[in-house]
């Protein structure tokens, strides 16, 4: 029997160490960028998850009314009361419909200044209870922080990059934790070894907590990226072109239940011309929330009508929505132009019930009816992901689960920071030392390449990090 070759064993061990140092180095760079943004995402995401409970508490004087058990005024009368309370030039753009008898009626107006505000009216006596700015209310600010740090496009790109780099952090974290030749430690895999002290105790807490939260973190990233400002828009367009995303439009252009309104040939031609030249998308409407699957669909335009033509009453629109199975907690975008339409947008907790109706404002004919069955396969998955991501799908338990994952990820950022500070030499960044010999790691490099191709902006930043790493820390290497 041949004796084991000590040189071969030493070379094998050196390769294992080199693998581990390379993974640790990328984990460090990813975490250094992601940690502070992950804390922001975790805190704002948790707050926004409980929006349905928080807003009525914050604005109880405007949103909550006493149920008198008497009849409620019609929606048209309530809208008239809201219009009378607003300054000259304010345009009603949205009616939010709820059947809860303890909630006030909400109407959104576009002000002459260009901003929007919600007006709340008591549905029993028509008293105007007050207003709230749409742009400056607390939950809107929390959402803006979550999506873009309130920095506009720059912030959106930063948050998108944070999501992408979180994928690197998850992948390298799992690889560093994985038991085997890269990690031969005993214990501390599924439960932290609380008997340890110092940095080792923090490392166990970080590694074990990370592995338990990895699936939740991965889900949050993958379900959140389709909503991002740059990659998300491109992905939506790609999914549509491949017939995997949202419906292309109305009137037979996709699997959309629709009926053209009856009209004269001249009106028909005008309506079709408007359809081809329309500019507004669903995401442009003043709706509180719009399903991802229809966000980029075009809003159809109705035919021109005579100056004396009467608009369909809002109460009739509520009745039409109920007839189509839309009963509660939805928005009706109001027409603001002669060729505008009513848009009923239903974004419930169960994605299968999502519905979007575009209705001619004069005839009441349904121009377009988009339901869940009209969505492509990718859009259906994203709809479920969105509902779970926002803590809506299975009620309070979903909210609690999302909050636990979010706050757990924030705690991981804290433990990672503590480990870094305990290891970092004074006045140095503390980058893990590069191995003396670069290991092949073809699977790892191939994975990063694929990730960079899927997310081009992230690919560019990975290349930048690789170059900076060699320029700034290229000399210092670990001994072989």
Short mmCIF file of C-alpha atoms in Angstrom, two decimals:
data_model
loop_
_atom_site.label_atom_id
_atom_site.label_comp_id
_atom_site.label_asym_id
_atom_site.label_seq_id
_atom_site.Cartn_x
_atom_site.Cartn_y
_atom_site.Cartn_z
CA UNK A 1 0.00 0.00 0.00
CA UNK A 2 1.42 3.41 -1.05
CA UNK A 3 2.01 5.98 1.67
CA UNK A 4 0.14 9.28 1.29
CA UNK A 5 2.14 11.98 -0.45
CA UNK A 6 2.68 14.83 2.03
CA UNK A 7 3.40 17.31 -0.75
CA UNK A 8 0.09 16.50 -2.49
CA UNK A 9 -1.81 16.82 0.79
CA UNK A 10 -0.15 20.17 1.52
CA UNK A 11 -1.01 21.41 -1.99
CA UNK A 12 -4.61 20.29 -1.52
CA UNK A 13 -4.88 22.09 1.82
CA UNK A 14 -3.37 25.23 0.32
CA UNK A 15 -5.97 25.17 -2.45
CA UNK A 16 -8.76 24.78 0.11
CA UNK A 17 -7.44 27.77 2.07
CA UNK A 18 -7.11 29.80 -1.14
CA UNK A 19 -10.72 29.00 -2.06
CA UNK A 20 -11.91 30.10 1.36
CA UNK A 21 -9.92 33.34 1.36
CA UNK A 22 -11.26 34.27 -2.09
CA UNK A 23 -14.84 33.65 -1.03
CA UNK A 24 -14.31 35.58 2.21
CA UNK A 25 -12.82 38.47 0.27
CA UNK A 26 -15.87 38.76 -2.02
CA UNK A 27 -18.21 38.32 0.95
CA UNK A 28 -16.44 41.19 2.65
CA UNK A 29 -16.73 43.55 -0.33
CA UNK A 30 -20.40 42.70 -0.84
CA UNK A 31 -21.20 43.18 2.85
CA UNK A 32 -19.26 46.46 3.08
CA UNK A 33 -21.59 47.98 0.47
CA UNK A 34 -24.80 46.16 1.39
CA UNK A 35 -24.76 46.38 5.22
CA UNK A 36 -25.94 50.00 5.71
CA UNK A 37 -28.47 49.78 2.87
CA UNK A 38 -29.76 46.44 4.17
CA UNK A 39 -30.51 48.06 7.53
CA UNK A 40 -32.49 50.81 5.75
CA UNK A 41 -34.36 48.24 3.65
CA UNK A 42 -35.13 46.12 6.72
CA UNK A 43 -36.49 48.94 8.86
CA UNK A 44 -38.49 50.69 6.13
CA UNK A 45 -39.78 47.36 4.79
CA UNK A 46 -41.02 46.35 8.22
CA UNK A 47 -42.80 49.69 8.75
CA UNK A 48 -44.37 49.66 5.29
CA UNK A 49 -45.50 46.07 5.78
CA UNK A 50 -47.81 47.30 8.55
CA UNK A 51 -49.17 50.26 6.59
CA UNK A 52 -52.81 49.02 6.78
CA UNK A 53 -52.62 49.16 10.59
CA UNK A 54 -50.37 52.20 11.01
CA UNK A 55 -52.10 54.79 8.80
CA UNK A 56 -55.55 54.59 10.46
CA UNK A 57 -53.82 55.03 13.82
CA UNK A 58 -51.75 58.02 12.69
CA UNK A 59 -54.64 59.76 10.94
CA UNK A 60 -57.61 58.50 12.91
CA UNK A 61 -59.33 61.90 12.86
CA UNK A 62 -59.49 61.78 9.05
CA UNK A 63 -59.65 58.10 8.16
CA UNK A 64 -61.92 56.66 10.85
CA UNK A 65 -65.58 57.55 11.49
CA UNK A 66 -68.28 56.29 13.84
CA UNK A 67 -70.72 53.84 12.27
CA UNK A 68 -74.15 55.41 12.76
CA UNK A 69 -75.85 52.31 11.27
CA UNK A 70 -77.72 54.68 9.01
CA UNK A 71 -77.61 55.10 5.23
CA UNK A 72 -74.48 56.52 3.58
CA UNK A 73 -74.50 59.33 1.04
CA UNK A 74 -73.87 58.43 -2.59
CA UNK A 75 -70.30 58.54 -3.91
CA UNK A 76 -71.22 61.35 -6.28
CA UNK A 77 -72.54 63.50 -3.42
CA UNK A 78 -69.41 62.80 -1.37
CA UNK A 79 -67.21 63.69 -4.34
CA UNK A 80 -69.14 66.96 -4.78
CA UNK A 81 -68.53 67.79 -1.09
CA UNK A 82 -64.80 67.13 -1.55
CA UNK A 83 -64.68 69.25 -4.74
CA UNK A 84 -66.36 72.15 -2.92
CA UNK A 85 -63.71 72.05 -0.18
CA UNK A 86 -60.74 72.23 -2.56
CA UNK A 87 -59.20 75.39 -4.05
CA UNK A 88 -60.11 76.57 -7.54
CA UNK A 89 -58.26 74.58 -10.18
CA UNK A 90 -57.98 71.37 -8.14
CA UNK A 91 -58.85 68.34 -10.29
CA UNK A 92 -60.31 65.12 -8.83
CA UNK A 93 -58.21 62.19 -10.04
CA UNK A 94 -59.03 59.21 -7.82
CA UNK A 95 -61.83 57.74 -5.71
CA UNK A 96 -60.71 55.10 -3.21
CA UNK A 97 -63.54 52.66 -2.53
CA UNK A 98 -63.92 50.78 0.76
CA UNK A 99 -66.96 49.06 2.23
CA UNK A 100 -65.80 49.25 5.86
CA UNK A 101 -68.48 51.39 7.50
CA UNK A 102 -65.97 52.86 9.96
CA UNK A 103 -63.76 54.30 7.23
CA UNK A 104 -64.18 57.71 5.62
CA UNK A 105 -64.48 58.25 1.88
CA UNK A 106 -61.18 59.25 0.24
CA UNK A 107 -60.76 61.30 -2.93
CA UNK A 108 -57.43 62.40 -4.42
CA UNK A 109 -57.02 65.79 -6.13
CA UNK A 110 -54.26 67.20 -8.30
CA UNK A 111 -53.62 70.73 -7.05
CA UNK A 112 -52.66 73.73 -9.20
CA UNK A 113 -49.15 73.44 -7.72
CA UNK A 114 -48.76 70.01 -9.33
CA UNK A 115 -48.82 68.09 -6.05
CA UNK A 116 -51.68 65.84 -4.96
CA UNK A 117 -53.65 65.54 -1.76
CA UNK A 118 -56.27 63.21 -0.35
CA UNK A 119 -59.55 64.62 0.94
CA UNK A 120 -61.47 62.61 3.54
CA UNK A 121 -65.25 62.92 3.83
CA UNK A 122 -67.64 61.46 6.41
CA UNK A 123 -69.87 59.11 4.36
CA UNK A 124 -72.88 59.62 6.66
CA UNK A 125 -73.23 63.41 6.80
CA UNK A 126 -70.80 64.68 4.12
CA UNK A 127 -68.53 66.53 6.55
CA UNK A 128 -65.04 67.11 5.15
CA UNK A 129 -62.73 65.68 7.82
CA UNK A 130 -59.42 66.98 6.48
CA UNK A 131 -56.68 66.40 3.93
CA UNK A 132 -53.34 64.64 3.63
CA UNK A 133 -50.56 65.29 1.14
CA UNK A 134 -50.04 62.27 -1.11
CA UNK A 135 -46.33 63.02 -1.64
CA UNK A 136 -45.44 63.98 1.94
CA UNK A 137 -47.44 61.57 4.10
CA UNK A 138 -45.32 59.32 6.32
CA UNK A 139 -45.92 56.04 4.53
CA UNK A 140 -45.07 57.60 1.17
CA UNK A 141 -41.77 58.78 2.62
CA UNK A 142 -41.09 55.33 4.07
CA UNK A 143 -41.77 53.78 0.67
CA UNK A 144 -39.49 56.32 -1.05
CA UNK A 145 -36.73 55.49 1.44
CA UNK A 146 -37.23 51.79 0.80
CA UNK A 147 -37.11 52.11 -2.96
CA UNK A 148 -34.59 54.90 -3.45
CA UNK A 149 -33.34 56.55 -0.22
CA UNK A 150 -35.40 59.63 -1.24
CA UNK A 151 -32.61 60.43 -3.72
CA UNK A 152 -34.58 59.97 -6.91
CA UNK A 153 -33.04 57.94 -9.72
CA UNK A 154 -29.63 57.79 -8.03
CA UNK A 155 -31.14 56.26 -4.91
CA UNK A 156 -33.13 53.75 -6.94
CA UNK A 157 -29.96 52.60 -8.69
CA UNK A 158 -28.15 52.26 -5.35
CA UNK A 159 -30.95 50.15 -3.89
CA UNK A 160 -31.05 48.02 -7.03
CA UNK A 161 -27.30 47.44 -6.75
CA UNK A 162 -27.73 46.59 -3.06
CA UNK A 163 -30.21 43.90 -4.03
CA UNK A 164 -27.87 42.47 -6.65
CA UNK A 165 -24.86 42.47 -4.34
CA UNK A 166 -26.97 40.78 -1.68
CA UNK A 167 -27.05 37.78 -4.03
CA UNK A 168 -23.23 37.69 -3.90
CA UNK A 169 -23.32 38.03 -0.14
CA UNK A 170 -25.81 35.15 0.18
CA UNK A 171 -23.86 32.89 -2.18
CA UNK A 172 -20.48 33.47 -0.54
CA UNK A 173 -22.01 33.27 2.93
CA UNK A 174 -23.51 29.85 2.24
CA UNK A 175 -20.20 28.65 0.72
CA UNK A 176 -18.24 29.82 3.78
CA UNK A 177 -20.74 28.11 6.11
CA UNK A 178 -20.99 24.88 4.09
CA UNK A 179 -19.55 21.92 6.03
CA UNK A 180 -16.74 20.09 4.29
CA UNK A 181 -13.19 20.75 3.28
CA UNK A 182 -13.78 24.49 3.18
CA UNK A 183 -15.21 24.44 6.67
CA UNK A 184 -14.13 21.57 8.85
CA UNK A 185 -15.19 22.99 12.20
CA UNK A 186 -17.21 20.87 14.61
CA UNK A 187 -20.56 22.31 15.68
CA UNK A 188 -21.90 25.75 15.02
CA UNK A 189 -23.69 24.69 11.84
CA UNK A 190 -27.39 24.83 12.72
CA UNK A 191 -27.17 26.28 16.22
CA UNK A 192 -24.60 28.83 17.45
CA UNK A 193 -22.11 27.69 20.07
CA UNK A 194 -23.02 30.09 22.84
CA UNK A 195 -20.13 28.84 24.98
CA UNK A 196 -17.66 30.62 22.70
CA UNK A 197 -16.31 34.06 23.51
CA UNK A 198 -15.17 37.14 21.64
CA UNK A 199 -15.14 37.24 17.85
CA UNK A 200 -15.75 33.47 17.60
CA UNK A 201 -19.11 33.91 19.40
CA UNK A 202 -20.12 36.69 16.99
CA UNK A 203 -18.97 34.60 14.01
CA UNK A 204 -21.15 31.64 15.03
CA UNK A 205 -24.12 33.92 15.63
CA UNK A 206 -23.59 35.53 12.22
CA UNK A 207 -23.04 32.31 10.28
CA UNK A 208 -25.91 30.32 11.80
CA UNK A 209 -28.32 33.25 11.65
CA UNK A 210 -27.33 33.85 8.05
CA UNK A 211 -28.01 30.28 6.97
CA UNK A 212 -31.47 30.33 8.57
CA UNK A 213 -32.32 33.62 6.87
CA UNK A 214 -30.74 32.86 3.48
CA UNK A 215 -33.92 31.63 1.80
CA UNK A 216 -35.93 34.61 3.06
CA UNK A 217 -33.23 37.04 1.93
CA UNK A 218 -33.06 35.40 -1.51
CA UNK A 219 -36.85 35.63 -1.83
CA UNK A 220 -36.89 39.31 -0.85
CA UNK A 221 -34.24 40.14 -3.45
CA UNK A 222 -35.82 38.16 -6.30
CA UNK A 223 -39.33 39.44 -5.58
CA UNK A 224 -38.17 43.04 -5.13
CA UNK A 225 -35.93 43.45 -8.18
CA UNK A 226 -38.81 43.34 -10.72
CA UNK A 227 -40.05 46.60 -9.12
CA UNK A 228 -36.66 48.34 -9.41
CA UNK A 229 -36.38 51.51 -11.45
CA UNK A 230 -33.78 50.38 -13.99
CA UNK A 231 -33.44 46.62 -14.33
CA UNK A 232 -37.08 46.05 -13.38
CA UNK A 233 -38.36 48.14 -16.29
CA UNK A 234 -36.08 46.36 -18.76
CA UNK A 235 -37.08 42.99 -17.37
CA UNK A 236 -40.76 43.87 -17.72
CA UNK A 237 -40.25 44.82 -21.38
CA UNK A 238 -38.31 41.60 -22.04
CA UNK A 239 -40.98 39.47 -20.38
CA UNK A 240 -43.62 41.16 -22.51
CA UNK A 241 -41.76 40.66 -25.79
CA UNK A 242 -41.40 36.97 -24.93
CA UNK A 243 -45.13 36.71 -24.12
CA UNK A 244 -44.28 35.91 -20.51
CA UNK A 245 -45.27 39.19 -18.86
CA UNK A 246 -48.31 41.41 -18.83
CA UNK A 247 -50.96 41.72 -21.56
CA UNK A 248 -49.98 43.91 -24.53
CA UNK A 249 -53.12 46.01 -24.54
CA UNK A 250 -56.84 45.99 -25.10
CA UNK A 251 -59.39 45.29 -27.81
CA UNK A 252 -58.05 41.91 -28.86
CA UNK A 253 -54.29 42.68 -28.90
CA UNK A 254 -53.74 40.09 -26.17
CA UNK A 255 -55.73 37.64 -24.06
CA UNK A 256 -57.83 40.50 -22.71
CA UNK A 257 -61.58 40.35 -22.33
CA UNK A 258 -62.73 43.52 -24.04
CA UNK A 259 -65.49 45.10 -26.03
CA UNK A 260 -65.25 48.15 -28.28
CA UNK A 261 -67.93 50.73 -27.54
CA UNK A 262 -70.64 51.12 -30.11
CA UNK A 263 -70.16 54.37 -32.01
CA UNK A 264 -70.42 55.98 -35.41
CA UNK A 265 -67.70 55.21 -37.97
CA UNK A 266 -66.20 58.68 -37.39
CA UNK A 267 -66.12 58.20 -33.62
CA UNK A 268 -64.71 54.71 -34.10
CA UNK A 269 -61.91 56.01 -36.28
CA UNK A 270 -61.18 58.74 -33.75
CA UNK A 271 -61.11 56.22 -30.90
CA UNK A 272 -58.79 53.86 -32.75
CA UNK A 273 -56.51 56.76 -33.65
CA UNK A 274 -56.40 57.72 -29.98
CA UNK A 275 -55.56 54.12 -29.05
CA UNK A 276 -52.54 54.08 -31.37
CA UNK A 277 -51.34 57.51 -30.25
CA UNK A 278 -51.95 57.18 -26.51
CA UNK A 279 -49.17 58.04 -24.09
CA UNK A 280 -50.41 57.28 -20.59
CA UNK A 281 -49.57 54.00 -18.86
CA UNK A 282 -51.17 52.44 -15.82
CA UNK A 283 -48.17 53.43 -13.71
CA UNK A 284 -48.86 57.07 -14.63
CA UNK A 285 -52.33 57.01 -13.06
CA UNK A 286 -52.79 58.42 -9.52
CA UNK A 287 -53.59 54.99 -8.05
CA UNK A 288 -52.27 54.10 -4.61
CA UNK A 289 -51.10 50.69 -5.84
CA UNK A 290 -51.03 49.05 -9.27
CA UNK A 291 -50.37 45.36 -9.99
CA UNK A 292 -46.93 44.78 -11.55
CA UNK A 293 -48.47 42.85 -14.42
CA UNK A 294 -50.39 45.86 -15.77
CA UNK A 295 -48.11 48.71 -14.73
CA UNK A 296 -46.71 49.29 -18.22
CA UNK A 297 -49.91 48.66 -20.16
CA UNK A 298 -51.34 51.61 -22.04
CA UNK A 299 -54.54 53.24 -20.85
CA UNK A 300 -57.06 53.31 -23.72
CA UNK A 301 -58.85 56.49 -24.70
CA UNK A 302 -62.53 56.84 -25.42
CA UNK A 303 -64.13 58.49 -28.43
CA UNK A 304 -64.78 62.22 -28.48
CA UNK A 305 -68.27 63.14 -27.29
CA UNK A 306 -70.46 66.17 -27.72
CA UNK A 307 -70.07 68.99 -25.16
CA UNK A 308 -73.48 68.14 -23.73
CA UNK A 309 -72.63 64.46 -23.14
CA UNK A 310 -72.99 63.44 -19.49
CA UNK A 311 -70.37 61.44 -17.64
CA UNK A 312 -71.40 58.11 -16.12
CA UNK A 313 -72.02 58.71 -12.37
CA UNK A 314 -69.41 57.40 -9.95
CA UNK A 315 -72.08 55.31 -8.21
CA UNK A 316 -72.69 53.48 -11.48
CA UNK A 317 -68.97 52.73 -11.70
CA UNK A 318 -69.06 51.25 -8.19
CA UNK A 319 -72.03 49.12 -9.24
CA UNK A 320 -70.21 48.02 -12.40
CA UNK A 321 -67.15 47.03 -10.37
CA UNK A 322 -69.32 45.02 -7.97
CA UNK A 323 -70.98 43.29 -10.94
CA UNK A 324 -67.49 42.21 -12.08
CA UNK A 325 -66.59 40.81 -8.67
CA UNK A 326 -64.68 43.87 -7.38
CA UNK A 327 -66.31 44.72 -4.07
CA UNK A 328 -63.89 46.39 -1.67
CA UNK A 329 -60.59 48.25 -1.24
CA UNK A 330 -59.90 49.34 -4.81
CA UNK A 331 -59.26 52.58 -6.67
CA UNK A 332 -61.15 54.26 -9.49
CA UNK A 333 -58.95 56.64 -11.48
CA UNK A 334 -61.23 59.42 -12.72
CA UNK A 335 -61.11 60.75 -16.29
CA UNK A 336 -59.49 64.18 -16.49
CA UNK A 337 -59.80 64.73 -20.25
CA UNK A 338 -62.72 64.57 -22.72
CA UNK A 339 -61.30 61.32 -24.13
CA UNK A 340 -60.23 59.94 -20.76
CA UNK A 341 -61.67 56.79 -19.22
CA UNK A 342 -62.52 55.44 -15.81
CA UNK A 343 -59.92 52.92 -14.63
CA UNK A 344 -60.88 50.46 -11.91
CA UNK A 345 -57.76 48.93 -10.34
CA UNK A 346 -58.14 46.03 -7.91
CA UNK A 347 -54.94 44.94 -6.14
CA UNK A 348 -56.07 42.45 -3.45
CA UNK A 349 -54.02 40.16 -1.24
CA UNK A 350 -54.83 37.16 -3.44
CA UNK A 351 -53.17 37.73 -6.84
CA UNK A 352 -55.72 35.52 -8.60
CA UNK A 353 -58.36 38.17 -7.91
CA UNK A 354 -56.38 41.07 -9.46
CA UNK A 355 -58.46 42.97 -11.99
CA UNK A 356 -58.15 46.08 -14.13
CA UNK A 357 -61.11 47.62 -15.97
CA UNK A 358 -61.03 50.57 -18.36
CA UNK A 359 -64.49 52.02 -18.90
CA UNK A 360 -65.73 54.67 -21.34
CA UNK A 361 -66.73 57.70 -19.27
CA UNK A 362 -69.85 58.50 -21.34
CA UNK A 363 -71.32 55.16 -22.40
CA UNK A 364 -70.17 53.00 -19.48
CA UNK A 365 -68.91 50.34 -21.90
CA UNK A 366 -65.97 48.27 -20.70
CA UNK A 367 -63.11 48.98 -23.10
CA UNK A 368 -60.65 46.60 -21.49
CA UNK A 369 -60.88 43.93 -18.80
CA UNK A 370 -57.56 42.47 -17.66
CA UNK A 371 -57.63 39.69 -15.08
CA UNK A 372 -55.08 37.25 -13.63
CA UNK A 373 -55.78 34.71 -16.36
CA UNK A 374 -54.61 37.32 -18.89
CA UNK A 375 -51.13 37.48 -17.36
CA UNK A 376 -48.10 35.68 -18.73
CA UNK A 377 -46.32 33.03 -16.68
CA UNK A 378 -43.62 35.36 -15.34
CA UNK A 379 -46.17 38.00 -14.35
CA UNK A 380 -48.20 35.42 -12.43
CA UNK A 381 -45.14 34.40 -10.41
CA UNK A 382 -44.22 38.02 -9.72
CA UNK A 383 -47.78 38.77 -8.58
CA UNK A 384 -47.52 36.05 -5.93
CA UNK A 385 -44.02 37.18 -5.00
CA UNK A 386 -45.20 40.77 -4.59
CA UNK A 387 -48.11 39.79 -2.35
CA UNK A 388 -45.83 37.71 -0.11
CA UNK A 389 -43.06 40.36 -0.17
CA UNK A 390 -45.49 43.04 1.05
CA UNK A 391 -46.91 40.81 3.79
CA UNK A 392 -50.37 40.70 2.23
CA UNK A 393 -50.98 37.13 1.08
CA UNK A 394 -51.87 35.37 4.35
CA UNK A 395 -52.68 38.30 6.58
CA UNK A 396 -51.05 39.15 9.89
CA UNK A 397 -48.95 35.97 9.89
CA UNK A 398 -47.41 37.07 6.58
CA UNK A 399 -46.64 40.50 8.03
CA UNK A 400 -44.97 38.96 11.08
CA UNK A 401 -42.93 36.53 8.94
CA UNK A 402 -41.70 39.33 6.66
CA UNK A 403 -40.84 41.50 9.65
CA UNK A 404 -38.91 38.67 11.32
CA UNK A 405 -36.85 38.08 8.18
CA UNK A 406 -36.25 41.80 7.64
CA UNK A 407 -35.18 42.51 11.21
CA UNK A 408 -33.10 39.33 11.21
CA UNK A 409 -31.21 40.61 8.17
CA UNK A 410 -30.66 43.92 9.95
CA UNK A 411 -29.27 41.98 12.93
CA UNK A 412 -26.90 40.12 10.58
CA UNK A 413 -25.59 43.47 9.38
CA UNK A 414 -24.90 44.43 12.99
CA UNK A 415 -23.12 41.16 13.82
CA UNK A 416 -21.07 41.44 10.63
CA UNK A 417 -20.08 44.98 11.56
CA UNK A 418 -19.03 43.89 15.07
CA UNK A 419 -16.91 41.06 13.63
CA UNK A 420 -15.25 43.48 11.23
CA UNK A 421 -14.43 45.98 14.00
CA UNK A 422 -12.99 43.22 16.20
CA UNK A 423 -10.75 41.95 13.38
CA UNK A 424 -9.86 45.21 11.60
CA UNK A 425 -6.34 46.54 12.31
CA UNK A 426 -6.15 50.15 13.42
CA UNK A 427 -6.31 52.67 10.55
CA UNK A 428 -6.84 49.94 7.96
CA UNK A 429 -9.88 48.76 6.02
CA UNK A 430 -9.29 45.19 7.12
CA UNK A 431 -9.78 43.50 3.74
CA UNK A 432 -9.24 39.71 4.03
CA UNK A 433 -5.76 38.88 2.72
CA UNK A 434 -5.61 37.62 -0.87
CA UNK A 435 -4.21 34.06 -1.22
CA UNK A 436 -0.67 33.74 -2.58
CA UNK A 437 -1.84 31.57 -5.47
CA UNK A 438 -5.09 32.28 -7.27
CA UNK A 439 -7.35 29.20 -7.17
CA UNK A 440 -9.16 28.20 -10.39
CA UNK A 441 -12.74 28.34 -8.97
CA UNK A 442 -14.28 28.02 -12.44
CA UNK A 443 -17.81 27.48 -11.13
CA UNK A 444 -17.58 30.59 -8.96
CA UNK A 445 -16.21 32.76 -11.75
CA UNK A 446 -18.78 31.40 -14.16
CA UNK A 447 -21.58 32.20 -11.69
CA UNK A 448 -20.37 35.77 -11.28
CA UNK A 449 -20.16 36.14 -15.06
CA UNK A 450 -23.74 34.93 -15.50
CA UNK A 451 -24.90 37.22 -12.70
CA UNK A 452 -23.15 40.16 -14.36
CA UNK A 453 -24.84 39.35 -17.67
CA UNK A 454 -28.30 39.15 -16.09
CA UNK A 455 -27.71 42.37 -14.14
CA UNK A 456 -25.41 44.48 -16.36
CA UNK A 457 -25.12 47.36 -13.90
CA UNK A 458 -23.95 44.93 -11.25
CA UNK A 459 -21.53 43.37 -13.75
CA UNK A 460 -19.96 46.79 -14.27
CA UNK A 461 -19.57 47.33 -10.51
CA UNK A 462 -18.06 43.85 -10.05
CA UNK A 463 -15.46 44.68 -12.68
CA UNK A 464 -14.80 48.01 -10.95
CA UNK A 465 -14.36 46.28 -7.57
CA UNK A 466 -12.00 43.71 -9.13
CA UNK A 467 -9.85 46.48 -10.65
CA UNK A 468 -9.81 48.60 -7.49
CA UNK A 469 -8.96 45.56 -5.40
CA UNK A 470 -5.84 44.93 -7.44
CA UNK A 471 -4.84 48.58 -7.52
CA UNK A 472 -5.37 49.28 -3.82
CA UNK A 473 -4.57 45.88 -2.27
CA UNK A 474 -2.63 44.13 -5.00
CA UNK A 475 0.69 43.83 -3.17
CA UNK A 476 -0.36 42.29 0.10
CA UNK A 477 -0.84 38.51 -0.16
CA UNK A 478 -1.03 35.68 2.30
CA UNK A 479 1.94 33.39 2.57
CA UNK A 480 1.64 30.21 0.53
#
